[in-house]
Tab-separated table of C-alpha atoms and ligand atoms in Angstrom:
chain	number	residue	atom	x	y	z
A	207	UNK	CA	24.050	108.044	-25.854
A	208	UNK	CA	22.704	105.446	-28.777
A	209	UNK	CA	24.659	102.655	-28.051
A	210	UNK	CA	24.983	99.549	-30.613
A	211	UNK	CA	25.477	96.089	-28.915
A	212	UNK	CA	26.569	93.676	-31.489
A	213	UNK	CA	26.239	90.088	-29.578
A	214	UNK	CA	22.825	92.255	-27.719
A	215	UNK	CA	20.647	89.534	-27.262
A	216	UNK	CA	23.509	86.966	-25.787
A	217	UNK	CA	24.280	86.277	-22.273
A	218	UNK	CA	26.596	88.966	-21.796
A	219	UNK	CA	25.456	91.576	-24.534
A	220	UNK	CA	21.657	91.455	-22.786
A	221	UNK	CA	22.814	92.160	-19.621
A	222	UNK	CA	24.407	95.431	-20.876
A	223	UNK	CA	21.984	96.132	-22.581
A	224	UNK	CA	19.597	96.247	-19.651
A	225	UNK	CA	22.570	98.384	-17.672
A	226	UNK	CA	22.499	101.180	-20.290
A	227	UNK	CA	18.904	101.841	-20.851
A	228	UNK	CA	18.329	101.664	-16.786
A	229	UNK	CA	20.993	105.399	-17.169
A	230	UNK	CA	18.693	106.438	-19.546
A	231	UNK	CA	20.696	105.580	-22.447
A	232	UNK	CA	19.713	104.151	-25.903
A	233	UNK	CA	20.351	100.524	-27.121
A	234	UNK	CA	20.325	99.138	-30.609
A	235	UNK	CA	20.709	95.047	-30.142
A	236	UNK	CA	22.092	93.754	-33.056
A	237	UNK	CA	22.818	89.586	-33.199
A	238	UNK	CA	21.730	86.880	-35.717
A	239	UNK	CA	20.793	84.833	-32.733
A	240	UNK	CA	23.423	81.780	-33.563
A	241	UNK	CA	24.025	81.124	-30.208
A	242	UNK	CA	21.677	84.205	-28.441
A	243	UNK	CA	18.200	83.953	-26.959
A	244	UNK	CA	15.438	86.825	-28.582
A	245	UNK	CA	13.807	85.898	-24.858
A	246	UNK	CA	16.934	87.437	-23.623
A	247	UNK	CA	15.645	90.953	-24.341
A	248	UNK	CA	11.810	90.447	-25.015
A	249	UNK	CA	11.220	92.477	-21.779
A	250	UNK	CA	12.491	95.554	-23.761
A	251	UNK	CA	9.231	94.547	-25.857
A	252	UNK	CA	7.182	97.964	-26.206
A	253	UNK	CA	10.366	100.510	-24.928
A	254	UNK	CA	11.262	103.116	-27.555
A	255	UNK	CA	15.014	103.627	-26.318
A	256	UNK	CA	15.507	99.519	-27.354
A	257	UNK	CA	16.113	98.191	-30.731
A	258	UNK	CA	16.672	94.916	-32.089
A	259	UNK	CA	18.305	94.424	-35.386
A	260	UNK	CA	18.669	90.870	-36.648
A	261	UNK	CA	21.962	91.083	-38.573
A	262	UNK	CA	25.031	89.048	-38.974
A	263	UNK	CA	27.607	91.539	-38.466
A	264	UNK	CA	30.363	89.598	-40.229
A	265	UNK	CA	28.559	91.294	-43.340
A	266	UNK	CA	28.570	95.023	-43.796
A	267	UNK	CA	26.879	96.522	-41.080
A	268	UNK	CA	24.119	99.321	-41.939
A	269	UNK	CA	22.839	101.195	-38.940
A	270	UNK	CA	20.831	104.409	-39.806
A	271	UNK	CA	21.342	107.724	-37.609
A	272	UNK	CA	23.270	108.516	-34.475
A	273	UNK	CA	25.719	106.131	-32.857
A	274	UNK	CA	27.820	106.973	-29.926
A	275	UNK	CA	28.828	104.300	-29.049
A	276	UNK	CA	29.869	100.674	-30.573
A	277	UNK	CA	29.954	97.856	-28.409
A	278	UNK	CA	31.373	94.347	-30.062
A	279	UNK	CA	30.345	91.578	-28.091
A	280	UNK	CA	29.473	88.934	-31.576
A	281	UNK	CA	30.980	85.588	-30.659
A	282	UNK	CA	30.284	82.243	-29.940
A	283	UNK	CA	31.671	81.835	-26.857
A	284	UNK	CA	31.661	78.762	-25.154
A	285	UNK	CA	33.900	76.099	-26.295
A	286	UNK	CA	31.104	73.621	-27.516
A	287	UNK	CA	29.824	76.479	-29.348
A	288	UNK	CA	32.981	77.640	-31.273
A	289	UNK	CA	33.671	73.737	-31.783
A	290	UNK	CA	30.168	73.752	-33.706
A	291	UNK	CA	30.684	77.163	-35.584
A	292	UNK	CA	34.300	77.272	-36.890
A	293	UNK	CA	34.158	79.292	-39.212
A	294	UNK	CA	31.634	81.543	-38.186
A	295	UNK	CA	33.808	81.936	-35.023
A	296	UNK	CA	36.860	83.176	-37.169
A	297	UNK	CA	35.231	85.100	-39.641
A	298	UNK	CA	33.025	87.312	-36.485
A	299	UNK	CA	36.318	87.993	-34.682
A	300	UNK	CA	37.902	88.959	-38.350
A	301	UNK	CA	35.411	90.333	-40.816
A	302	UNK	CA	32.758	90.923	-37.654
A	303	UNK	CA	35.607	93.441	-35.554
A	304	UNK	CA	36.584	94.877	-39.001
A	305	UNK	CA	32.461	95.430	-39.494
A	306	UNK	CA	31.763	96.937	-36.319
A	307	UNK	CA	35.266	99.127	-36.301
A	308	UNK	CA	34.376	100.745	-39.766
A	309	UNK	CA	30.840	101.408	-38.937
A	310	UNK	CA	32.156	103.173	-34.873
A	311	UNK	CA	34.598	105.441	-37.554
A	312	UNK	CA	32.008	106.190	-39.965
A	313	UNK	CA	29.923	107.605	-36.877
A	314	UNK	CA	32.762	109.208	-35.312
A	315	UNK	CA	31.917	106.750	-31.971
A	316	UNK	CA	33.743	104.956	-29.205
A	317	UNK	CA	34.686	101.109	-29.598
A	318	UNK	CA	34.811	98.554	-27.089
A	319	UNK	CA	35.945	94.828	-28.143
A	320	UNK	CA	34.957	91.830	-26.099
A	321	UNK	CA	37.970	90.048	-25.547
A	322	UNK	CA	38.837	86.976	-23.803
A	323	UNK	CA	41.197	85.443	-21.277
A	324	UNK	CA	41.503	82.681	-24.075
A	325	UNK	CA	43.860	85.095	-25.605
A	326	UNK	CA	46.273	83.752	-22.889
A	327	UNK	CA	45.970	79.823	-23.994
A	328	UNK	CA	47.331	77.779	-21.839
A	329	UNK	CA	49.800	80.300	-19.728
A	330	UNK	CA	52.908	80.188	-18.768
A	331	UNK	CA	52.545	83.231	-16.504
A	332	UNK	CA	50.503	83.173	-13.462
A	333	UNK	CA	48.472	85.079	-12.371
A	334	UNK	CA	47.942	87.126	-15.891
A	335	UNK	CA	48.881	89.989	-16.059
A	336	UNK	CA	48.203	92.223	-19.501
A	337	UNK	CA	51.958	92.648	-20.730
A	338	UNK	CA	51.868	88.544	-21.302
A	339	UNK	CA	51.568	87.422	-24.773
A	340	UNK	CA	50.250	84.161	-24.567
A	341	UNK	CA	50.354	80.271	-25.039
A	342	UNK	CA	48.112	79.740	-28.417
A	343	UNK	CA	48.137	76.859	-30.905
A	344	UNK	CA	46.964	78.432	-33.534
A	345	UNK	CA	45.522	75.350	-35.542
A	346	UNK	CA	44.782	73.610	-31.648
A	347	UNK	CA	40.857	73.211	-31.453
A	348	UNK	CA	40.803	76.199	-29.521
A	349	UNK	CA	42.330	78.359	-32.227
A	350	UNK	CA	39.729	79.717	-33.826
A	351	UNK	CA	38.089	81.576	-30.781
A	352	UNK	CA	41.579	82.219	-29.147
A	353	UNK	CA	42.898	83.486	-32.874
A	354	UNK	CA	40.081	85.710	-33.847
A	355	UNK	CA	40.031	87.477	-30.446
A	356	UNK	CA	43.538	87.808	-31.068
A	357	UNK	CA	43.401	88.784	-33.895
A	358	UNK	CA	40.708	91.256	-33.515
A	359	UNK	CA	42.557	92.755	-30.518
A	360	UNK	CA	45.185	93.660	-33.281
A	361	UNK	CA	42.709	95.473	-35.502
A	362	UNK	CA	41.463	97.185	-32.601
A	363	UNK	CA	44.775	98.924	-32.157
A	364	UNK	CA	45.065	99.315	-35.476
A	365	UNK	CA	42.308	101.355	-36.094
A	366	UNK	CA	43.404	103.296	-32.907
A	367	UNK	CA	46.884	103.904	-33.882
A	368	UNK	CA	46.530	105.040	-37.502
A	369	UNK	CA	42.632	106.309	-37.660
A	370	UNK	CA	42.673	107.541	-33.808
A	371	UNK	CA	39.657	105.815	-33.064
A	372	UNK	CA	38.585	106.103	-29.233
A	373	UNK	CA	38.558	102.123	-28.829
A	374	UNK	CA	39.138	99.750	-25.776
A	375	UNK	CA	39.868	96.537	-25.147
A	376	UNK	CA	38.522	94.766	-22.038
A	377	UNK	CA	39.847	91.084	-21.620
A	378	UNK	CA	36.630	89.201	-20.069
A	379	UNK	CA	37.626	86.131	-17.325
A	380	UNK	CA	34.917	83.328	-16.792
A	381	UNK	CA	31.491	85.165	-15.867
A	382	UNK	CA	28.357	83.520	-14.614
A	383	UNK	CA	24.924	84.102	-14.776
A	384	UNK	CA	21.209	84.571	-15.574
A	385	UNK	CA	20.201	83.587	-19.165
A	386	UNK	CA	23.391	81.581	-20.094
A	387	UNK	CA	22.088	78.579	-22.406
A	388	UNK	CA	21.598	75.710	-20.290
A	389	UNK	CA	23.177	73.836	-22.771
A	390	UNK	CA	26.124	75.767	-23.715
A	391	UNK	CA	28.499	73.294	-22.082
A	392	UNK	CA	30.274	75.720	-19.723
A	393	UNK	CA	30.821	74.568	-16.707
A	394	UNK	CA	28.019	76.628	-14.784
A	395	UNK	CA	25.095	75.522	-16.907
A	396	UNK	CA	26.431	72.078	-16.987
A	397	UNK	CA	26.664	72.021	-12.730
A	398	UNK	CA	23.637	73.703	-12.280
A	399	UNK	CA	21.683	71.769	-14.472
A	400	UNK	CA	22.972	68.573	-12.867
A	401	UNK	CA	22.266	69.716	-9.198
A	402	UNK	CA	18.898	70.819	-10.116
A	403	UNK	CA	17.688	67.335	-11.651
A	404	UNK	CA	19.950	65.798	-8.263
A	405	UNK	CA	22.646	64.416	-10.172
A	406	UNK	CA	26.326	64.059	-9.945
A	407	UNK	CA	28.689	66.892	-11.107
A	408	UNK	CA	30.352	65.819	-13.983
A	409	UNK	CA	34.233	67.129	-13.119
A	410	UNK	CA	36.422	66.723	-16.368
A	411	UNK	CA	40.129	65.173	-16.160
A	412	UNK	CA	41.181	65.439	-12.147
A	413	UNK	CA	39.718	68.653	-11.778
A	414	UNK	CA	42.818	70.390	-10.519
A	415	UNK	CA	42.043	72.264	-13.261
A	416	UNK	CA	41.226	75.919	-11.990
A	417	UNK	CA	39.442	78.877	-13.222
A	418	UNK	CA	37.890	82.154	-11.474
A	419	UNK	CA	34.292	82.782	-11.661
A	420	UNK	CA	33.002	86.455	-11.821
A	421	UNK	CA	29.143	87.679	-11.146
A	422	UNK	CA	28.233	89.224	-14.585
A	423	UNK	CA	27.008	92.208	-12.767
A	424	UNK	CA	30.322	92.485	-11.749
A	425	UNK	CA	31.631	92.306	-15.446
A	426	UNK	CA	29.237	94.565	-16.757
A	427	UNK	CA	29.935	97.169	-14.210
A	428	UNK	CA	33.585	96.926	-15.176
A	429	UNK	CA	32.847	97.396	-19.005
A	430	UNK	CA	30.427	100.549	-18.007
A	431	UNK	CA	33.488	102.309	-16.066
A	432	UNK	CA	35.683	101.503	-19.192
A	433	UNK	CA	33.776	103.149	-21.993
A	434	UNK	CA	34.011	105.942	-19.526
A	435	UNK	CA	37.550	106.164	-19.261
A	436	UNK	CA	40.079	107.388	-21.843
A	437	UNK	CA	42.089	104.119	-21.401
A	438	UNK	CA	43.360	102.171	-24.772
A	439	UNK	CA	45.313	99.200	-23.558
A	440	UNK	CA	43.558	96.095	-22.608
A	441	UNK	CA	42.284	95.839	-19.244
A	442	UNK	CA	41.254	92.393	-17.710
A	443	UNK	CA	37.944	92.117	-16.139
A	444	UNK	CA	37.625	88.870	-13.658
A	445	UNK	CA	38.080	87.911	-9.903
A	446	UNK	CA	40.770	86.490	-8.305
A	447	UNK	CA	39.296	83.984	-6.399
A	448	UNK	CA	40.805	81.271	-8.325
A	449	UNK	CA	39.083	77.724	-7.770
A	450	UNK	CA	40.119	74.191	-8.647
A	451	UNK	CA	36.762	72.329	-10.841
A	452	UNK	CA	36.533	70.150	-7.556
A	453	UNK	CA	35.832	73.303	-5.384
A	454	UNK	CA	34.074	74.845	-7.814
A	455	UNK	CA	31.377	71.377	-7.926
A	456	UNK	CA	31.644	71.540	-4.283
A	457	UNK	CA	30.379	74.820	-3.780
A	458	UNK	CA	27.304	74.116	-6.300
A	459	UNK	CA	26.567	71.679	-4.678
A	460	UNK	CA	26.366	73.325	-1.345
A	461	UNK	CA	24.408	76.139	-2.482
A	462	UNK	CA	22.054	74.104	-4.338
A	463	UNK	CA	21.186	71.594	-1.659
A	464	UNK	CA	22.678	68.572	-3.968
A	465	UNK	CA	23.973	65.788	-2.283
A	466	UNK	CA	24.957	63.651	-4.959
A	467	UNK	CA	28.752	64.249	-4.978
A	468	UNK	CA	30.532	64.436	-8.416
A	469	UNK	CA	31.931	62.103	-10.886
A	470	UNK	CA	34.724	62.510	-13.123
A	471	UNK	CA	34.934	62.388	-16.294
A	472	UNK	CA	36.773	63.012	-19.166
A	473	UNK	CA	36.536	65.776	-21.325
A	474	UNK	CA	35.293	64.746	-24.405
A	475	UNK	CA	34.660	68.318	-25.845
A	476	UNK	CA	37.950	69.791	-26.787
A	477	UNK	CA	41.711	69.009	-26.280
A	478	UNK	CA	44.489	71.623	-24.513
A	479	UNK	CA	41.874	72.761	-21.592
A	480	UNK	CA	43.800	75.515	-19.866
A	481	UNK	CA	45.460	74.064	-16.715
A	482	UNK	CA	45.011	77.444	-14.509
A	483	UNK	CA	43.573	80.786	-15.193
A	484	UNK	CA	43.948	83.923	-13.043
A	485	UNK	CA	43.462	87.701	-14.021
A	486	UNK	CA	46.191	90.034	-12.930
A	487	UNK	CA	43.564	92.838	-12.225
A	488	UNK	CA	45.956	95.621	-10.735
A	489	UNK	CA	45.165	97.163	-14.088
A	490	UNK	CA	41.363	97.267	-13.368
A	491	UNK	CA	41.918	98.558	-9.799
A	492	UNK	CA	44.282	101.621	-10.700
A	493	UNK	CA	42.237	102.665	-14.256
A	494	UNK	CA	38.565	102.128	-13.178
A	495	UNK	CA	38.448	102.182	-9.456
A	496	UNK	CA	36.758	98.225	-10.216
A	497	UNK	CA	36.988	95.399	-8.137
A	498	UNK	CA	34.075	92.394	-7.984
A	499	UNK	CA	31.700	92.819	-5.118
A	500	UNK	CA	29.406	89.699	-5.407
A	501	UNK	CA	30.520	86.775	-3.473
A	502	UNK	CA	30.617	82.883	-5.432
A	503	UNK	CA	27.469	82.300	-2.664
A	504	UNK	CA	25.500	85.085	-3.899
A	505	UNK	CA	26.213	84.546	-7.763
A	506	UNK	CA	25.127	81.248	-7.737
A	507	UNK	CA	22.362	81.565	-5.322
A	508	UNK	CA	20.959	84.321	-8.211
A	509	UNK	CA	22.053	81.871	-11.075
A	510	UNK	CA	20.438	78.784	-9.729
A	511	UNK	CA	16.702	80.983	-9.749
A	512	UNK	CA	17.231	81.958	-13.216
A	513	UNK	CA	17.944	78.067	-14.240
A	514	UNK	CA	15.271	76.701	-11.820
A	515	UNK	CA	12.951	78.749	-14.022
A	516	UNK	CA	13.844	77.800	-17.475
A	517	UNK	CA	14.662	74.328	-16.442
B	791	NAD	P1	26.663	84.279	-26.061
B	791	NAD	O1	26.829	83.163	-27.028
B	791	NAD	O2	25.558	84.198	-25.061
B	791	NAD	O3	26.532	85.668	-26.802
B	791	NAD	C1	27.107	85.943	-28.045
B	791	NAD	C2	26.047	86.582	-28.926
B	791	NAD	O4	26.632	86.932	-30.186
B	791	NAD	C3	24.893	85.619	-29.231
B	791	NAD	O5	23.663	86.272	-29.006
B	791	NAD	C4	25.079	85.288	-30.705
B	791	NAD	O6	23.876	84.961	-31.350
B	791	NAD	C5	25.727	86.570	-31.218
B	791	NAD	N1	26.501	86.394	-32.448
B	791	NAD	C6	27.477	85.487	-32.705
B	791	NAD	N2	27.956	85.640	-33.954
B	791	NAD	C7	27.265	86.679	-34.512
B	791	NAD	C8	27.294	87.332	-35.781
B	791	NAD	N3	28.141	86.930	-36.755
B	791	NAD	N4	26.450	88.361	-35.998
B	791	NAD	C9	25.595	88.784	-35.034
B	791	NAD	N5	25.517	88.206	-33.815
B	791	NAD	C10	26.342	87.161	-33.553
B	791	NAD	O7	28.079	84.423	-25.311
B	791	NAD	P2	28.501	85.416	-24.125
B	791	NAD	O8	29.050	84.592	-23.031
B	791	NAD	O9	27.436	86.392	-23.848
B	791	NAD	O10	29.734	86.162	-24.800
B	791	NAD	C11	29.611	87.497	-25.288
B	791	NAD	C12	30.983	88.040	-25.651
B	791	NAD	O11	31.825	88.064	-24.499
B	791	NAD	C13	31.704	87.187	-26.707
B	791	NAD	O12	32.389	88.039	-27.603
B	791	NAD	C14	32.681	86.382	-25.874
B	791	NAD	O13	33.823	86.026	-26.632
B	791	NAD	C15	33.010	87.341	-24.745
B	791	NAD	N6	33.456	86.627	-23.536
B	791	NAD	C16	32.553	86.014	-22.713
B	791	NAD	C17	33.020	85.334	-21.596
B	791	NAD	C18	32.087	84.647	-20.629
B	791	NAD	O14	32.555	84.050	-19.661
B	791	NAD	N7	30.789	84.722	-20.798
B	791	NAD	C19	34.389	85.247	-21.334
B	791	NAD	C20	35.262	85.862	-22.226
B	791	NAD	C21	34.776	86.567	-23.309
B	792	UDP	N1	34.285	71.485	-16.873
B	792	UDP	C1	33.976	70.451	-16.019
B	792	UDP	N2	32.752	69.848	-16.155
B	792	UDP	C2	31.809	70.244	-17.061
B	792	UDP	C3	32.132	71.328	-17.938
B	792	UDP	C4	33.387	71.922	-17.814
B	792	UDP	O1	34.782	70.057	-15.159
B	792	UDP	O2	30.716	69.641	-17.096
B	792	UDP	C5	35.590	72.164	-16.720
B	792	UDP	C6	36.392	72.293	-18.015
B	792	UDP	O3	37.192	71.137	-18.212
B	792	UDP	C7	37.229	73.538	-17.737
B	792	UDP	C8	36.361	74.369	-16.777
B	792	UDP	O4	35.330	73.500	-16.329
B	792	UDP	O5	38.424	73.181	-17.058
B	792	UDP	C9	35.721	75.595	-17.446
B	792	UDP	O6	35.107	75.169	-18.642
B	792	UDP	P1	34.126	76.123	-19.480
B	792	UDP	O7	33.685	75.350	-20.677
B	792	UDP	O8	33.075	76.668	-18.589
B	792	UDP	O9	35.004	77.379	-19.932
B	792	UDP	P2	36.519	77.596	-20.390
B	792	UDP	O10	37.096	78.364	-19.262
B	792	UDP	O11	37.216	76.276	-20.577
B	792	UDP	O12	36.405	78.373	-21.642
C-alpha cells in the first residue's frame, strides 16, 4: 500500500510511519511541522518507499498518484500546544478532516481519524466505554481540541454514511514515548525531564488526578490491526492501568533513579483538567484481538533513553 500520514513527522504519526515501511509498505509524511520534529523521520533520509511533503493540510490537499490509504493524525495535541494554536487546532480538526476525507474519496482509499479520549471531557462515566457521549464545554479552554475531534469524528461518519467511504475511528488514551517534545508540557516529558536534571516532580492540584499511560508501540499496533479490519465505529485504544499523578511521579522516579520526591503545584496551564480517565477497551479486545503488552517499567525505561539523548 501507499499510505499518506498527515501529522507524519509528529510523535505519533513517525512512529507509524516507521511500522508501515518495516511491512514493506509505502509512506508519504505530510505535516507543516507546527508542533512535529523533521528529525523525527530524517532516518528515512535516502529510502525510496518514504516521502515527506511539507503541507498544511487544513488547505486543499494535492497528493499526485496512488493512495491506499489515508491516515489523519494533524493536530496539536498536547494541551500547552492547542492553548498556543487555537485556531489552528479548530480549523485542522474541521477544514484539516474535511481535507484529508475528500482527498481518501477522490483516491477511492481507506480513512483512519486520530481521535482522542478528550472527546470524553471530564466524564461522568467510568471507565469509558464508546456508547458515552461526553462531558465537553464547548467554549472551556479545552474546547477547541475536544470540539474539533468531535467534530471531525462527525464528518468521519458522515462521509461513511452517505459517500460509503471505508473510514475508522480509533479514540487514542494517553501514549508515551520516544521523540515526544521535551517541552510539550505533557506530563511524561515534563517528569522525565525533571528526573533527568534530579529535580522534583512537579504534581499539579493533589494529584488524585488519574490517567492511564499506554507504550506507543502498543498504540500503533492497535491502529495497524484497525485499518485491517472492516470495523466503522470508534474503537478506544489505551490501557487500563489507571494511575493517580502521585503514582505516576512515583514510578518515574523509581525507574529513573531520582530521589528528589515531588512537589505540587498548581496547574497553571489550563482550567477543567479531567479528574479520571479510563478506556473501556472490551471493544478493542473483541474487534482486533488488541490488548497492551508493554509494562509502565519497560515504557519508561525505553522513554527515559530517548530523552537522556536529546536532553
Ligand atoms: P504531535 O504534536 O507530536 O504530532 C502532531 C503532528 O501534526 C505534528 O507533527 C504537527 O506538526 C502536525 N500538524 C499539526 N497541524 C497540522 C496541519 N494543519 N497540517 C499539517 N500538519 C500538522 O502530537 P501526537 O501526540 O503525535 O498526536 C498525533 C495525533 O494523535 C493527534 O491528532 C492527536 O490529537 C492524537 N492523539 C494523541 C494522543 C497522545 O497521547 N499522544 C492522545 C490522543 C490523541
Ligand atoms: N500533570 C502534572 N504535572 C505536570 C504536567 C501534567 O501533574 O508537570 C498532570 C496534569 O494535571 C494532568 C495529567 O498530568 O492531570 C496529564 O496531563 P497531560 O498534559 O500529559 O495530558 P492530558 O491527559 O491532560 O491531556
Amino acid at each position: 500500500m501507499r499510505i499518506l500520514i498527515t501529522g507524519g513527522a509528529g510523535f505519533v504519526g513517525s512512529h507509524l510511519g516507521d511500522r508501515f515501511l518495516s511491512e514493506g509498505h509505502r509512506v508519504v509524511a505530510m505535516d507543516n511541522l507546527i508542533t512535529g520534529n523533521i528529525n523525527n523521520i530524517s532516518h528515512h533520509a535516502g529510502n525510496t518507499n518514504f516521502e515527506f511533503i511539507h503541507h498544511d493540510v487544513s488547505n486543499y490537499i494535492y497528493v499526485p498518484g496512488e493512495i491506499d490509504a489515508v491516515l489523519h493524525f494533524a493536530s496539536p495535541a498536547s494541551p500547552i500546544d492547542y492553548l498556543k494554536y487555537p485556531i489552528q487546532t479548530l480549523k485542522v480538526g474541521a477544514m484539516g478532516t474535511h481535507n484529508a476525507l475528500g482527498l481518501a474519496l477522490a483516491k477511492k482509499a481507506k480513512f483512519v481519524l486520530a481521535s482522542t479520549s478528550e472527546i470524553y471531557g471530564d466524564p461522568l462515566v467510568h471507565p469509558q466505554v464508546e456508547t458515552y457521549a461526553g462531558n465537553v464545554d464547548p467554549i472551556g479552554p479545552r474546547g477547541v481540541y475536544d470540539e474539533a475531534k468531535r467534530y471531525a469524528e462527525a464528518l468521519v461518519m458522515a462521509y461513511h454514511r452517505t459517500h460509503g467511504l471505508d473510514t475508522r475511528i480509533v479514540r487514542i488514551f494517553n501514549t508515551y514515548g520516544p521523540r515526544m517534545r521535551l517541552d510539550d508540557g505533557r506530563v511524561v516529558p515534563n517528569f522525565i525531564g525533571q528526573a533527568l536534571r534530579g529535580e522534583p516532580l512537579t504534581v499539579y492540584g493533589d494529584g488524585k488526578q488519574t490517567r492511564c499511560f499506554q507504550y506507543v508501540t502498543d498504540l500503533v499496533e492497535g491502529i495497524y490491526r484497525l485499518l485491517n479490519t472492516d470495523f466503522h465505529e470508534p474503537v478506544n485504544i489505551g490501557t487500563t492501568q489507571e494511575l493517580t499523578m502521585v503514582e505516576f511521579a512515583d514510578a518515574v522516579n523509581e525507574v529513573s533513579g531520582n530521589t528528589a520526591g515531588i512537589i505540587y503545584k498548581e496547574d497553571l496551564r489550563i482550567k477543567g483538567d479531567p479528574q479520571t480517565r479510563r478506556p473501556d477497551n472490551t471493544r478493542a479486545k473483541q474487534v482486533l484481538g488488541w490488548e497492551p503488552v508493554v509494562p509502565l517499567s519497560d515504557g519508561l525505561k525505553f522513554t527515559i533513553e530517548y530523552f537522556r539523548k536529546v536532553l
